PDB file of C-alpha atoms in Angstrom:
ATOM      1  CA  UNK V 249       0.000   0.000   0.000  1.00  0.00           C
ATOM      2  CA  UNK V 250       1.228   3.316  -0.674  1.00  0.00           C
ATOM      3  CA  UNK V 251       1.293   6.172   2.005  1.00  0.00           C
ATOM      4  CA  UNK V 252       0.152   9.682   1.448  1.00  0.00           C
ATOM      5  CA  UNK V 253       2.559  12.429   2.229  1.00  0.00           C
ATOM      6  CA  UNK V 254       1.982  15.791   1.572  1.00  0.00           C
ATOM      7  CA  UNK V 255       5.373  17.745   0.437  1.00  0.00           C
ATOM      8  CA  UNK V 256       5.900  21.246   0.998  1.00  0.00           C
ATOM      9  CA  UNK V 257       6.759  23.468  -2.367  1.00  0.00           C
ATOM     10  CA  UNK V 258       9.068  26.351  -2.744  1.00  0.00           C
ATOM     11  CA  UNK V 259       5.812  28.295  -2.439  1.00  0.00           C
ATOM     12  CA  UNK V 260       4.001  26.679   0.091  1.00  0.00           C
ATOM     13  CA  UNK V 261       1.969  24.932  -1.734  1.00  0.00           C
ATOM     14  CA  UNK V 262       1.024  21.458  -0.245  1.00  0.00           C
ATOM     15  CA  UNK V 263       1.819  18.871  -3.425  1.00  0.00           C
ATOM     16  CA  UNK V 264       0.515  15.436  -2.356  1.00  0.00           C
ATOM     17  CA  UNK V 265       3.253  12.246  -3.058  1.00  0.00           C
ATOM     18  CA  UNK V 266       2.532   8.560  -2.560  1.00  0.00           C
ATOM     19  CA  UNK V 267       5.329   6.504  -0.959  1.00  0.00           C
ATOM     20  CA  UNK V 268       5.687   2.708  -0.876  1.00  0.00           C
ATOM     21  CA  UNK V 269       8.685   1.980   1.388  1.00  0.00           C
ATOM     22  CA  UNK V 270      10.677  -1.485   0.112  1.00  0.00           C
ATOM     23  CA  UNK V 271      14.139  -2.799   0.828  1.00  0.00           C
ATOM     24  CA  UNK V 272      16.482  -0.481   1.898  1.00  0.00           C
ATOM     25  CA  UNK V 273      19.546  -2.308   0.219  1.00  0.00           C
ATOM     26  CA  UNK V 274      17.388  -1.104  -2.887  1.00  0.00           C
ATOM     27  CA  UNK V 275      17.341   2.246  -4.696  1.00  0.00           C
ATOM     28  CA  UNK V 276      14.448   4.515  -4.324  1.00  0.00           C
ATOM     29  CA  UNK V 277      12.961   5.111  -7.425  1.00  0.00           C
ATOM     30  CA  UNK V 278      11.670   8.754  -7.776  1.00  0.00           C
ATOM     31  CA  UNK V 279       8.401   8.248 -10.888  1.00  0.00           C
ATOM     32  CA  UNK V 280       7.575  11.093 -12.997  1.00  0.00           C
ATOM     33  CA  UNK V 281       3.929  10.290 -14.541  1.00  0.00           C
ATOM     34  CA  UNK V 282       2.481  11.152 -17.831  1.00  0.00           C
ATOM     35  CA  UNK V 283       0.143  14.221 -17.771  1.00  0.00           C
ATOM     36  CA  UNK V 284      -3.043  12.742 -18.058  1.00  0.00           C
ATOM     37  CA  UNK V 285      -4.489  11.076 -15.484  1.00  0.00           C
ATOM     38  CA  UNK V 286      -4.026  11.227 -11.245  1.00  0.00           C
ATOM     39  CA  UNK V 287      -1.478   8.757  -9.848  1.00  0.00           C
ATOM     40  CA  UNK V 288      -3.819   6.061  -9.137  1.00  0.00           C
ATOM     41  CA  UNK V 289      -3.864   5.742 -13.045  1.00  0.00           C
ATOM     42  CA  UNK V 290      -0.476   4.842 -13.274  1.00  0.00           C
ATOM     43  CA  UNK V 291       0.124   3.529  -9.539  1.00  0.00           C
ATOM     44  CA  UNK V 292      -0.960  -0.086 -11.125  1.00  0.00           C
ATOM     45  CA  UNK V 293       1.274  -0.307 -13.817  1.00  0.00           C
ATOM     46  CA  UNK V 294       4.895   0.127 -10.856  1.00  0.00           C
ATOM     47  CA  UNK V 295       3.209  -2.247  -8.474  1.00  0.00           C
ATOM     48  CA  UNK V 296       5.856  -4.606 -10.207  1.00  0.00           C
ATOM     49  CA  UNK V 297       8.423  -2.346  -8.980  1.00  0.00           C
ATOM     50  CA  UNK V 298       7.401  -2.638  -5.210  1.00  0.00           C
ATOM     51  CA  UNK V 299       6.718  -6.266  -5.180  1.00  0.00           C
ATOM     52  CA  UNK V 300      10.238  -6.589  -6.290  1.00  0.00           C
ATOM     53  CA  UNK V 301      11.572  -4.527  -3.009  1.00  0.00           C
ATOM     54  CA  UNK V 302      12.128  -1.391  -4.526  1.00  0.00           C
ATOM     55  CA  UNK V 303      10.695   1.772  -2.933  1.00  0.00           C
ATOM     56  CA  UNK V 304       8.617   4.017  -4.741  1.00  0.00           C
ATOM     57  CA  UNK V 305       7.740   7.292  -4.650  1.00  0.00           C
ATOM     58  CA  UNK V 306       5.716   9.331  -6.724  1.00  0.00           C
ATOM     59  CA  UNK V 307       4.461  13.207  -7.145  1.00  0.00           C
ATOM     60  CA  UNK V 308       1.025  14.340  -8.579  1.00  0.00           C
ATOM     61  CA  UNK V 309       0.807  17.401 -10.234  1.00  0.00           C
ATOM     62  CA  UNK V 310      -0.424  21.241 -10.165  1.00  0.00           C
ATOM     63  CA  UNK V 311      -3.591  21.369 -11.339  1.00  0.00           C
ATOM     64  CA  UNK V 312      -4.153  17.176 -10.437  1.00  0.00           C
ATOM     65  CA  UNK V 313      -6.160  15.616  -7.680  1.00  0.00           C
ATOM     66  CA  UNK V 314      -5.042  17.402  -4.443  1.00  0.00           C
ATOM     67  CA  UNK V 315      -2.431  19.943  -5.614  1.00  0.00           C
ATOM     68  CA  UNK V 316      -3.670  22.847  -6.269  1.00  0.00           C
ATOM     69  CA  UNK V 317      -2.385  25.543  -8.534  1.00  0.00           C
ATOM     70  CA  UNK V 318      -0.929  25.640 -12.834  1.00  0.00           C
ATOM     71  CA  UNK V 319       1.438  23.070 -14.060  1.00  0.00           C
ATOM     72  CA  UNK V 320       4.573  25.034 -15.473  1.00  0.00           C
ATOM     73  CA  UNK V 321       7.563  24.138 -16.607  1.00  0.00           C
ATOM     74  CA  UNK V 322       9.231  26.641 -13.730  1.00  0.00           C
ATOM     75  CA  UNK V 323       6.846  25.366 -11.215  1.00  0.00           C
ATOM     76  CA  UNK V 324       7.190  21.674 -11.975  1.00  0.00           C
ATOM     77  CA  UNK V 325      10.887  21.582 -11.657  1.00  0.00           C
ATOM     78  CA  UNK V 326      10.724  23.514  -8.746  1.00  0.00           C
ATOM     79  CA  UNK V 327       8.002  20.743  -7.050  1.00  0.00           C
ATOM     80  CA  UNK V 328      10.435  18.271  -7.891  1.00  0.00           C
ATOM     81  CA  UNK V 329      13.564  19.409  -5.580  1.00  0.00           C
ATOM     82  CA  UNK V 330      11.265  19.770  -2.869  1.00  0.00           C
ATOM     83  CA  UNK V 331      10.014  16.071  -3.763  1.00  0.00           C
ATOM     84  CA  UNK V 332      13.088  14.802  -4.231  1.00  0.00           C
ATOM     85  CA  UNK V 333      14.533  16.818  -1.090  1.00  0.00           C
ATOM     86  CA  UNK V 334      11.637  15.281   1.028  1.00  0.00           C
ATOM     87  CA  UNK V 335      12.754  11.563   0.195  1.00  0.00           C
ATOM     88  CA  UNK V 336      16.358  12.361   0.257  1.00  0.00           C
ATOM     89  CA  UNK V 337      16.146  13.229   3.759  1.00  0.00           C
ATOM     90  CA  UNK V 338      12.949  10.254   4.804  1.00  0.00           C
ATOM     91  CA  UNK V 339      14.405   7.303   3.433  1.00  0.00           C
ATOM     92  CA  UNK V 340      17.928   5.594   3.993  1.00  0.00           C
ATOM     93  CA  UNK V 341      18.320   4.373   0.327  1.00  0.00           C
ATOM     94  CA  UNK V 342      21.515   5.073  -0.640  1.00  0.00           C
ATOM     95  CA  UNK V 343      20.689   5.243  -4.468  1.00  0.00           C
ATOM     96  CA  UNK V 344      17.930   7.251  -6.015  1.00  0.00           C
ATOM     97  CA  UNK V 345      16.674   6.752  -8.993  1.00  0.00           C
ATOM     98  CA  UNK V 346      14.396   9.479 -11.377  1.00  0.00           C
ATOM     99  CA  UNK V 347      12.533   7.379 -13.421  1.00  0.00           C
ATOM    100  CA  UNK V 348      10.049   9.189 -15.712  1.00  0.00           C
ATOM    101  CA  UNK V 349       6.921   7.970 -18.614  1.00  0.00           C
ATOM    102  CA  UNK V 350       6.069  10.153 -21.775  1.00  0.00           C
ATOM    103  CA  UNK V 351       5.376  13.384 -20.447  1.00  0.00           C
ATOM    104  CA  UNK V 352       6.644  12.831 -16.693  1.00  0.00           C
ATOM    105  CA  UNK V 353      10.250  11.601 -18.768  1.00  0.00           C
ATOM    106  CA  UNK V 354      10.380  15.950 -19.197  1.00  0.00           C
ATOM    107  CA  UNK V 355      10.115  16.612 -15.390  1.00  0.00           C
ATOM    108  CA  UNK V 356      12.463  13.447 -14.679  1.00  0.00           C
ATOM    109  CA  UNK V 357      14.947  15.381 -17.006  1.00  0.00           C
ATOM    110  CA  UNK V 358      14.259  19.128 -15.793  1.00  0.00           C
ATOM    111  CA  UNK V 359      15.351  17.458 -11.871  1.00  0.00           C
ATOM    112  CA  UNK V 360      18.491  16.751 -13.025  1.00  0.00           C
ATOM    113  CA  UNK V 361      19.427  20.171 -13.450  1.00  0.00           C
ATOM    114  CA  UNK V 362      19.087  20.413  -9.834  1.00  0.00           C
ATOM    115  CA  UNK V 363      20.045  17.198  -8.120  1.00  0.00           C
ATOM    116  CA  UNK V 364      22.038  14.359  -9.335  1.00  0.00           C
ATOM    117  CA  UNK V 365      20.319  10.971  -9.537  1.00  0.00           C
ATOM    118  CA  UNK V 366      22.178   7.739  -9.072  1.00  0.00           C
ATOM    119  CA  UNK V 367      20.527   6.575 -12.449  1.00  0.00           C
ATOM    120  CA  UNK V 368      17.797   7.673 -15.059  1.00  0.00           C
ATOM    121  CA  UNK V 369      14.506   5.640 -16.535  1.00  0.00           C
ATOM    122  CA  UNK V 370      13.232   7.309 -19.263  1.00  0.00           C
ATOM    123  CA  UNK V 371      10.360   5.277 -20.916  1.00  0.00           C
ATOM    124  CA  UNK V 372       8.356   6.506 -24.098  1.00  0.00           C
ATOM    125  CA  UNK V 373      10.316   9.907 -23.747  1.00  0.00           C
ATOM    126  CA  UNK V 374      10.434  13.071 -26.153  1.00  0.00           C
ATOM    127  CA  UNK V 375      13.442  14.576 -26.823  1.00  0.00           C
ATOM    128  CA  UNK V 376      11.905  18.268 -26.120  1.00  0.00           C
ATOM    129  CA  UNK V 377       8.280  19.591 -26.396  1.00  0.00           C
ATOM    130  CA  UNK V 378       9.374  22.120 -28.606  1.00  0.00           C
ATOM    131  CA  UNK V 379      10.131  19.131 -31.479  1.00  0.00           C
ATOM    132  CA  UNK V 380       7.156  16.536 -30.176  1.00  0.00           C
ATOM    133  CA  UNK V 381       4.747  19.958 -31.237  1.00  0.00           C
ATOM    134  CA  UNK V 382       6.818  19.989 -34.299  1.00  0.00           C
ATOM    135  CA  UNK V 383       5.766  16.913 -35.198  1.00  0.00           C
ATOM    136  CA  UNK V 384       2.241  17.429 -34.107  1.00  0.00           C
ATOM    137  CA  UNK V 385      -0.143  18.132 -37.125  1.00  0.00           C
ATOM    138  CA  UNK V 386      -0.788  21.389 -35.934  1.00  0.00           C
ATOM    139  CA  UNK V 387       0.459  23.955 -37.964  1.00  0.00           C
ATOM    140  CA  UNK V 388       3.248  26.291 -36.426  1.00  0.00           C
ATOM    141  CA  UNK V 389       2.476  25.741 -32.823  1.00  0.00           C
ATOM    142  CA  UNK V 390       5.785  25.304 -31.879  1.00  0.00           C
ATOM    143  CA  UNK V 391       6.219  29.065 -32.481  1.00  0.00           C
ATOM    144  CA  UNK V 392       3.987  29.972 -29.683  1.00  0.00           C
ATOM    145  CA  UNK V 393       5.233  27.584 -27.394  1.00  0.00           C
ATOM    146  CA  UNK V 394       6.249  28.987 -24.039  1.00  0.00           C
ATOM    147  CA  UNK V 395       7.720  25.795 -22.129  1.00  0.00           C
ATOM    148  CA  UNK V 396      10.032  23.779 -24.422  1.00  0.00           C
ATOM    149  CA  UNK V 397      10.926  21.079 -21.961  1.00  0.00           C
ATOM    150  CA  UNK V 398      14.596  20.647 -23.243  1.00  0.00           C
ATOM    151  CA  UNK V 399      15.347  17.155 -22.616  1.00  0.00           C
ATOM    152  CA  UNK V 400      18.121  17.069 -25.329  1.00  0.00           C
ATOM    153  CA  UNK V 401      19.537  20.097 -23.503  1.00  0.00           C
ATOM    154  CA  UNK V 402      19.701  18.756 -19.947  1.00  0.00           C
ATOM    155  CA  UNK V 403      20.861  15.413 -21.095  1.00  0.00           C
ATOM    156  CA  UNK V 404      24.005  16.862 -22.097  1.00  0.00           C
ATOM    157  CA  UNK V 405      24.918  17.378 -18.385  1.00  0.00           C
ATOM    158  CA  UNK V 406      24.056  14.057 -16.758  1.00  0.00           C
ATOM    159  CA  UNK V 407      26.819  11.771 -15.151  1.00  0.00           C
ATOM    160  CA  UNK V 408      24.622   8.896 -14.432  1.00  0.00           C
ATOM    161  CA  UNK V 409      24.041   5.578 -16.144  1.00  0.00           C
ATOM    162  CA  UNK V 410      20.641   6.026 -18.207  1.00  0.00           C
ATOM    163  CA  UNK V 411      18.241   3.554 -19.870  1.00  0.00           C
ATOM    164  CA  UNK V 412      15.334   4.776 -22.091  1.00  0.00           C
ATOM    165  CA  UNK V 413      12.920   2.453 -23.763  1.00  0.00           C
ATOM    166  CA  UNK V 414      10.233   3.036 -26.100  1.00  0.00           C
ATOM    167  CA  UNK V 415       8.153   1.155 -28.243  1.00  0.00           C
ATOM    168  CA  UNK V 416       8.841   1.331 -32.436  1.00  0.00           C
ATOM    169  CA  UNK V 417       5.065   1.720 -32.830  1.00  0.00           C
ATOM    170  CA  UNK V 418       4.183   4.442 -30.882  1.00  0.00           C
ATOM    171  CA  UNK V 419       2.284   6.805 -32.718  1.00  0.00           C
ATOM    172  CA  UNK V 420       2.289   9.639 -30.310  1.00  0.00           C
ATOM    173  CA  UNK V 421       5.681  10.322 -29.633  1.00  0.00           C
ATOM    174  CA  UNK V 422       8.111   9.005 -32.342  1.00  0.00           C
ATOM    175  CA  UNK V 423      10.658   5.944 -30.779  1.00  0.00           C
ATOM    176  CA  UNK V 424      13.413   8.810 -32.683  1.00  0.00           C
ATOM    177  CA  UNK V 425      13.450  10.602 -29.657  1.00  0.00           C
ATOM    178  CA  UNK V 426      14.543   8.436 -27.423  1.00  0.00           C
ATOM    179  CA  UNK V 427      17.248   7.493 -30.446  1.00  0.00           C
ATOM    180  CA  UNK V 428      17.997  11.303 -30.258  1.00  0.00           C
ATOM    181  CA  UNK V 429      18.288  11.019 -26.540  1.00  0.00           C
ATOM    182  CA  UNK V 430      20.825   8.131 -26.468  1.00  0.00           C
ATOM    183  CA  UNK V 431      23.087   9.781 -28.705  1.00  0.00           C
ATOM    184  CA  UNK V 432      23.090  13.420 -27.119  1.00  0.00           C
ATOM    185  CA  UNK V 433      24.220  11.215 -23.300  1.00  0.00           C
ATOM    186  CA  UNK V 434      27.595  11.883 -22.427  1.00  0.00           C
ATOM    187  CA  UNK V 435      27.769   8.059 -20.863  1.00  0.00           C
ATOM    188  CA  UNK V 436      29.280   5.374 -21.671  1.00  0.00           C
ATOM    189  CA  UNK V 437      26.551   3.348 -18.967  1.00  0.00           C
ATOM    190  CA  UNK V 438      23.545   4.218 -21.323  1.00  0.00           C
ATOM    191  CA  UNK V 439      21.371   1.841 -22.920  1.00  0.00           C
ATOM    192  CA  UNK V 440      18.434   2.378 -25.532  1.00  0.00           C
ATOM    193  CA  UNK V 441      15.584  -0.556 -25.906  1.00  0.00           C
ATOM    194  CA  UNK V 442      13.240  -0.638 -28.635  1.00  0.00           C
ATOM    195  CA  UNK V 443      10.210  -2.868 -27.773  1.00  0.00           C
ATOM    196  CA  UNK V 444       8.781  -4.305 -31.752  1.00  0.00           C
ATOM    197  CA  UNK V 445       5.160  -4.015 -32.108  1.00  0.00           C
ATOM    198  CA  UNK V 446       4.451  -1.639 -29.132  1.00  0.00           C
ATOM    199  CA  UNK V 447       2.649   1.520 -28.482  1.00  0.00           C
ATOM    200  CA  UNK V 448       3.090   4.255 -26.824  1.00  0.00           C
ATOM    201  CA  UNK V 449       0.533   3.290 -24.217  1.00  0.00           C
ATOM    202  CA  UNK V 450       1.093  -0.361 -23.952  1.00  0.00           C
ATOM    203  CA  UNK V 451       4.756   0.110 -23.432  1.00  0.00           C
ATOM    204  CA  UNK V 452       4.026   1.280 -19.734  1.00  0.00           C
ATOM    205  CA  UNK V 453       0.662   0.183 -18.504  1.00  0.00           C
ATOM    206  CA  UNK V 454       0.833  -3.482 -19.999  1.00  0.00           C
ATOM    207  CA  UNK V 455       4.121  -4.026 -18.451  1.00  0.00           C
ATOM    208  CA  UNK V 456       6.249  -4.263 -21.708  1.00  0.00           C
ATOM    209  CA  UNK V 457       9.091  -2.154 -20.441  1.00  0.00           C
ATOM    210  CA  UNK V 458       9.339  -4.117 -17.134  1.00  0.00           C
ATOM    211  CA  UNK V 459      11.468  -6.641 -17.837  1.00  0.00           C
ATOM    212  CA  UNK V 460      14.152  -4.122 -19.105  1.00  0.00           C
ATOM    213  CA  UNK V 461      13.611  -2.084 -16.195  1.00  0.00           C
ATOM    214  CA  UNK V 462      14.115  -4.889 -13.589  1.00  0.00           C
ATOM    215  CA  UNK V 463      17.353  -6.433 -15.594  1.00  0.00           C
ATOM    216  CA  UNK V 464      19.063  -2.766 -15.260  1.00  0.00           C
ATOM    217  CA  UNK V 465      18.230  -1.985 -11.884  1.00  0.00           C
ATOM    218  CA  UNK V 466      20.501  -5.042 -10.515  1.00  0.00           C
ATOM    219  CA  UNK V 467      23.252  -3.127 -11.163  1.00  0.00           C
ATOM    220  CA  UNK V 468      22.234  -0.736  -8.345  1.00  0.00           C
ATOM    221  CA  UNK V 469      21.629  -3.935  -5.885  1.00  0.00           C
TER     222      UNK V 469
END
């Protein structure tokens, strides 16, 4: 069962997190969900995760369920220090790990700009907003687009072993930007998966990245 805990943000606001505490020889894994839905949608689909021993813990949004306030790209990043602060200092994992799904992959990315994971999950990621509404058949929107979500930017900084997986049939966000992704990570411990036959949905809530995920997480047991 997970445990509510309300975290205090940089502006007082109360953002509610759900924590599942596992084996402390384990890493805590720090989720990032997509952007539509609460976390109960997507609390299923890492169940996996906890079963295994790892703990979880996972922040819901401005705007969703019991946060109140605008999602931003500012204000986002800045709710995820304080998360991430919060756990730091609960737990007594000694590895943390950001691990982050389609949209939540952008606010897994934007934290590392301010604290240093011990590893990065990036599943069904894009390489920036700024190309995904590119790509989107909406003429020009990109040009009015005020948060650009720079994962390709951030990437360039990150000293951690990274593994992003998406599926080749995902029609919402093209598996080229997690390709983009892998190339731009200054790693050597970095690892791309491309799941055959997969969407972008199925990749996460049927469990198809799972496998992957579990194999490359030994390394931090």
């Amino acid at each position: 069962m997970f445990e509510e805990n309300p975290v205090t943000a940089k502006d007082g606001t109360q953002v509610m997190t759900w924590y599942f505490e596992g084996d402390k020889d384990k890493p805590l894994i720090l989720y990032f969900h997509g952007n539509t839905g609460l976390m109960a949608r997507f609390a299923p689909a890492i169940t996996k995760l906890t079963t295994e021993g790892y703990s979880v813990a996972m922040m819901e949004y401005r705007g969703f369920g019991n946060t109140k306030g605008k999602i931003s790209q500012d204000v986002i990043f800045s709710d995820a220090v304080a998360f991430y602060d919060y756990y730091k200092n609960k737990t007594d994992n000694d590895k943390i790990i950001f691990y982050g799904y389609s949209f939540g992959c952008a606010f897994a990315m934007g934290l590392t700009q301010y604290r240093d994971p011990d590893g990065i999950i990036l599943t069904a990621p894009f390489s920036s907003l700024y190309q995904e509404v590119k790509e989107y058949p909406v003429p020009l929107a990109f040009l009015v687009l005020k948060d650009k979500y720079p994962s390709d930017e951030y990437i360039k900084n990150i000293k951690c072993p990274i593994l992003l997986i998406h599926g080749n049939k995902d029609m919402l966000i093209h598996h080229s930007h997690s390709q983009r992704l892998f190339d731009l990570a200054p790693v050597k411990e970095k690892q791309v998966v491309f799941v055959d036959g997969i969407n972008h949905h199925d990749i996460f809530f049927k469990g198809h990245n799972l496998p992957v995920i579990l194999d490359w997480l030994e390394q931090f047991n």
